[in-house]
mmCIF file of C-alpha atoms in Angstrom:
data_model
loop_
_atom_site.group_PDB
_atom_site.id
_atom_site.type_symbol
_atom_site.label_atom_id
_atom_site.label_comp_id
_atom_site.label_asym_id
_atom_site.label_seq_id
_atom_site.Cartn_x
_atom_site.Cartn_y
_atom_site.Cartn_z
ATOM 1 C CA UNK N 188 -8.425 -4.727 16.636
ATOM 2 C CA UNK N 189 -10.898 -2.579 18.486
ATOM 3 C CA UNK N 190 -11.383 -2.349 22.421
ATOM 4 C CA UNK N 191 -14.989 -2.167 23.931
ATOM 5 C CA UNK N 192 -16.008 0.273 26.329
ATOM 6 C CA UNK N 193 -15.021 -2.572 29.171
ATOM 7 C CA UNK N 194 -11.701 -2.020 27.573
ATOM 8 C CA UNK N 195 -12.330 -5.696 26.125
ATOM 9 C CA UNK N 196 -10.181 -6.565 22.635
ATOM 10 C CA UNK N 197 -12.458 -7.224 19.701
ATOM 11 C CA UNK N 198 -10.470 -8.653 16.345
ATOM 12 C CA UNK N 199 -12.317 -7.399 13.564
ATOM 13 C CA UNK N 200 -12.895 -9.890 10.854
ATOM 14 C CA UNK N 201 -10.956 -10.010 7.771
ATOM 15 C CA UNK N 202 -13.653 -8.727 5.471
ATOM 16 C CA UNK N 203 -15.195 -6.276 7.585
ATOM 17 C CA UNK N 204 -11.455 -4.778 8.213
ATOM 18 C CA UNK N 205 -11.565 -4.616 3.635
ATOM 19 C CA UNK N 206 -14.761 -3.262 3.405
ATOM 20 C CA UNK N 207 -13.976 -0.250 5.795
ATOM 21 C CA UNK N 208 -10.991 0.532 3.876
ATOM 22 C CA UNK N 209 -12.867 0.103 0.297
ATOM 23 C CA UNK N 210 -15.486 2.496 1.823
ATOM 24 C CA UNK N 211 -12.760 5.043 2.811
ATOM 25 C CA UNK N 212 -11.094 5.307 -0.132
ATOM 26 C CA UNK N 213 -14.002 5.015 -2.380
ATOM 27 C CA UNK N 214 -15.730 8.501 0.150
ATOM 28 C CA UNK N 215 -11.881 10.007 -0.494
ATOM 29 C CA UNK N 216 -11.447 9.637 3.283
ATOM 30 C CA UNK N 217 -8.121 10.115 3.701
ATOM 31 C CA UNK N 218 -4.798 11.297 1.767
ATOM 32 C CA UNK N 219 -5.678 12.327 -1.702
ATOM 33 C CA UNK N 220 -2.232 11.581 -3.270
ATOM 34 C CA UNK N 221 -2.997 8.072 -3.255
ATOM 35 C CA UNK N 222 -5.877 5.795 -3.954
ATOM 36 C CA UNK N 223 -6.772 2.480 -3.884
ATOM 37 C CA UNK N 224 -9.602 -0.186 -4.812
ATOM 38 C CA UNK N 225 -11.054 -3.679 -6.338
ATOM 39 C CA UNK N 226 -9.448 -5.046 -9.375
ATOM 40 C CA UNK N 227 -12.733 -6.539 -9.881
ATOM 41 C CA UNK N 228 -16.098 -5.047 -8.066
ATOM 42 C CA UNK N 229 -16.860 -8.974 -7.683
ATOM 43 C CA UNK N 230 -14.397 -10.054 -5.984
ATOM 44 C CA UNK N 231 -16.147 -11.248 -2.892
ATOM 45 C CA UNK N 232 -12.881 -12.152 -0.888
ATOM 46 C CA UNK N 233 -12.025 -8.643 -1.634
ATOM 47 C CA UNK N 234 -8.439 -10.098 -1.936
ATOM 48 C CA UNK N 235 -6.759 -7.910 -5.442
ATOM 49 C CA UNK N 236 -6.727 -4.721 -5.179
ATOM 50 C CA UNK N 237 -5.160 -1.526 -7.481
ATOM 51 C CA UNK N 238 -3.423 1.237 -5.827
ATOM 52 C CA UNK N 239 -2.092 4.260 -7.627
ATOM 53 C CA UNK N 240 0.489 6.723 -5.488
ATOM 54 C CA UNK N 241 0.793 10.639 -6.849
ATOM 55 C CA UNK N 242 4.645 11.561 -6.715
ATOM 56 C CA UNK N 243 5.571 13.818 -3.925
ATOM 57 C CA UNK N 244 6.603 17.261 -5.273
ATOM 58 C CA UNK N 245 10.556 18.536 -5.294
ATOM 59 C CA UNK N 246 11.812 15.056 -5.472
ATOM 60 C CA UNK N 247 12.370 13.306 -9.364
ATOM 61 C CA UNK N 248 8.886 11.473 -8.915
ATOM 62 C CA UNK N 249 7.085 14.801 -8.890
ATOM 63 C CA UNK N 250 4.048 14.593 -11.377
ATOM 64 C CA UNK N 251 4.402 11.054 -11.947
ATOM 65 C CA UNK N 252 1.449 8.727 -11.236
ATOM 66 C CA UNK N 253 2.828 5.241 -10.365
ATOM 67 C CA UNK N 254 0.516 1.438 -10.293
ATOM 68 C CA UNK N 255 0.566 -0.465 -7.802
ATOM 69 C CA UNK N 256 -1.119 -3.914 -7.244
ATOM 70 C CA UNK N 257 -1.784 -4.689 -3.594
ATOM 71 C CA UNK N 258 -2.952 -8.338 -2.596
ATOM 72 C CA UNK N 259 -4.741 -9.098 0.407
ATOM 73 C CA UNK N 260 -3.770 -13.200 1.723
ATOM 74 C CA UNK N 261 -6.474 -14.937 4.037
ATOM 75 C CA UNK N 262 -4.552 -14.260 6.637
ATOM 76 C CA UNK N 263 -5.135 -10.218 6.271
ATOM 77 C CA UNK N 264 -5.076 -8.040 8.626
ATOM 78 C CA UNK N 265 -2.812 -10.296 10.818
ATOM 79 C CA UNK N 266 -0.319 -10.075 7.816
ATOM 80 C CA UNK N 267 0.537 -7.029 6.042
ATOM 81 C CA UNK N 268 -0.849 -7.410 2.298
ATOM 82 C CA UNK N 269 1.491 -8.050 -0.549
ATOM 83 C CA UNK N 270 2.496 -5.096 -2.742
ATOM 84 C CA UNK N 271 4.104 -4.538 -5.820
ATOM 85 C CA UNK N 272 4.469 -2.098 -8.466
ATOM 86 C CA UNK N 273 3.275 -2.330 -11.806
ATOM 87 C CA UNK N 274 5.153 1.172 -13.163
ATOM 88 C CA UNK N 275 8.747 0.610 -13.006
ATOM 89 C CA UNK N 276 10.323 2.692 -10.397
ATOM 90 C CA UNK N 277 13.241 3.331 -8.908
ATOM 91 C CA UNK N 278 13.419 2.870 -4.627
ATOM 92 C CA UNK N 279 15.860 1.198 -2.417
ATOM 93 C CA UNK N 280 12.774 -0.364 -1.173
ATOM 94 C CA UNK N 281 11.454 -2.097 -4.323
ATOM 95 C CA UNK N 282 12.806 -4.970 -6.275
ATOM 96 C CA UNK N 283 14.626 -3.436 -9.511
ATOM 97 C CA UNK N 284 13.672 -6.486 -11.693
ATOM 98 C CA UNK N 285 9.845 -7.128 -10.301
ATOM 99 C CA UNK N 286 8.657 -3.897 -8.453
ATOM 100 C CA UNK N 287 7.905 -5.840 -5.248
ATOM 101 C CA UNK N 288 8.304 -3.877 -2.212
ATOM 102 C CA UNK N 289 10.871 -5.535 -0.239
ATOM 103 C CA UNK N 290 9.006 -6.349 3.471
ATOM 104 C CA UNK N 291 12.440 -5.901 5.359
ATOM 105 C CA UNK N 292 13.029 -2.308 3.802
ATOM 106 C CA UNK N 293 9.992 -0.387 4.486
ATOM 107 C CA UNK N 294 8.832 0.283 7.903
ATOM 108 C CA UNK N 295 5.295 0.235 7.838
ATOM 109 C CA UNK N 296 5.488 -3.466 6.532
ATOM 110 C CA UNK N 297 8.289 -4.672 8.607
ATOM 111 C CA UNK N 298 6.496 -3.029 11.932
ATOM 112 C CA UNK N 299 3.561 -4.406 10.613
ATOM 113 C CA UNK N 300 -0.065 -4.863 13.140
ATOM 114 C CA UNK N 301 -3.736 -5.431 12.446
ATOM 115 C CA UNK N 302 -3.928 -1.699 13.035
ATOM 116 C CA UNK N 303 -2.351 -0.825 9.786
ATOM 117 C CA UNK N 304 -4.279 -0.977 6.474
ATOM 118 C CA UNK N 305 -3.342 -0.200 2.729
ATOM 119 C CA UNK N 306 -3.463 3.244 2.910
ATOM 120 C CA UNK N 307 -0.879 3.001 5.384
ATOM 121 C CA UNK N 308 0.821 0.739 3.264
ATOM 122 C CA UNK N 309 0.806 3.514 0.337
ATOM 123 C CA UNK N 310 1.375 6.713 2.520
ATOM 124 C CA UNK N 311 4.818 4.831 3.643
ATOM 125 C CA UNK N 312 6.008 4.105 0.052
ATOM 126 C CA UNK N 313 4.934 7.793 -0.780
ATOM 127 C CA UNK N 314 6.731 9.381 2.103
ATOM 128 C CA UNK N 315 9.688 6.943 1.521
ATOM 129 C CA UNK N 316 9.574 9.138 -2.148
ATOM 130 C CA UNK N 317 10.638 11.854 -0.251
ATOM 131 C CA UNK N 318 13.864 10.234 1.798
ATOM 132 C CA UNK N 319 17.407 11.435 1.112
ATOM 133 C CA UNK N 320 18.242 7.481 -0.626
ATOM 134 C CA UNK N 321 15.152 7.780 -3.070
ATOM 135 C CA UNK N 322 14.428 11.393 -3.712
ATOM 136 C CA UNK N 323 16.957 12.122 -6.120
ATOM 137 C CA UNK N 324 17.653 8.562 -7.634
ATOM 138 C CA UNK N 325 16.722 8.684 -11.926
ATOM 139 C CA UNK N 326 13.696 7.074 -12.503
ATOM 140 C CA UNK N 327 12.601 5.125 -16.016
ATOM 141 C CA UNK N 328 10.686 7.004 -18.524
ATOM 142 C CA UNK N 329 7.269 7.775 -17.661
ATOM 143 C CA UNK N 330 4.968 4.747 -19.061
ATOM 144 C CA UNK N 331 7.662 1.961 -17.917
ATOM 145 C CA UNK N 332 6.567 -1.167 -16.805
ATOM 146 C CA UNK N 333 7.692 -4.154 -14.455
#
């Protein structure tokens, strides 16, 4: 959601709202312990995405590169997009037995807005590395998963 000069709201369309964020990531706009982009380069809906999060240093995910796969619905940006991960993990936030991140447990998707965007999505899951619950917890061996 944009505002125009007149102070006017504009809703940026779904696809335009995706291809801003593909060109972001794919320029390295933005944090550079996390990345993000297509599954497949032709998928026109721009709807399944990979997303890869570096783990934070001085917590037990330090040096560990976790998968992620991130799923845009129709309905994106007005809903947040659909993330799980595909290395097992260990987080209060993620589901133990599939590696989905539970919506009601991390901030960024529970506050959700059209604002918001997958790096946002990813940032929060990497900074919620770093919380006193998750920054100590054992994780599975490297290589792991879901």
């Amino acid at each position: 959601m944009n505002r125009t000069p007149a102070g006017e709201v504009v809703i940026v369309p779904r696809n335009f709202k995706l291809l801003e964020e593909l060109e972001r990531s794919e320029k390295g706009l933005g944090d550079m312990s996390i990345s993000f982009g297509l599954v497949d380069s032709g998928d026109t809906f721009l709807t399944n995405w990979n997303g890869g999060i570096l783990g934070p240093g001085g917590t037990q995910h330090d040096g560990k590169f976790y998968e992620l796969r991130i799923r845009c619905p129709e309905k994106y940006p007005a809903v947040p997009p659909e993330v799980r991960f595909v290395s097992k993990i260990n987080m209060t936030c993620i589901d133990s037995k599939t590696g989905i991140v539970n919506t009601n447990k991390l901030r960024a998707i529970r506050d959700w807005n059209r604002n918001l965007g997958i790096e946002q999505i990813l940032s929060a899951i990497r900074t919620e590395m770093c919380s006193d619950q998750n920054r100590r917890l054992r994780q599975p061996a490297e290589g792991t998963t879901f």
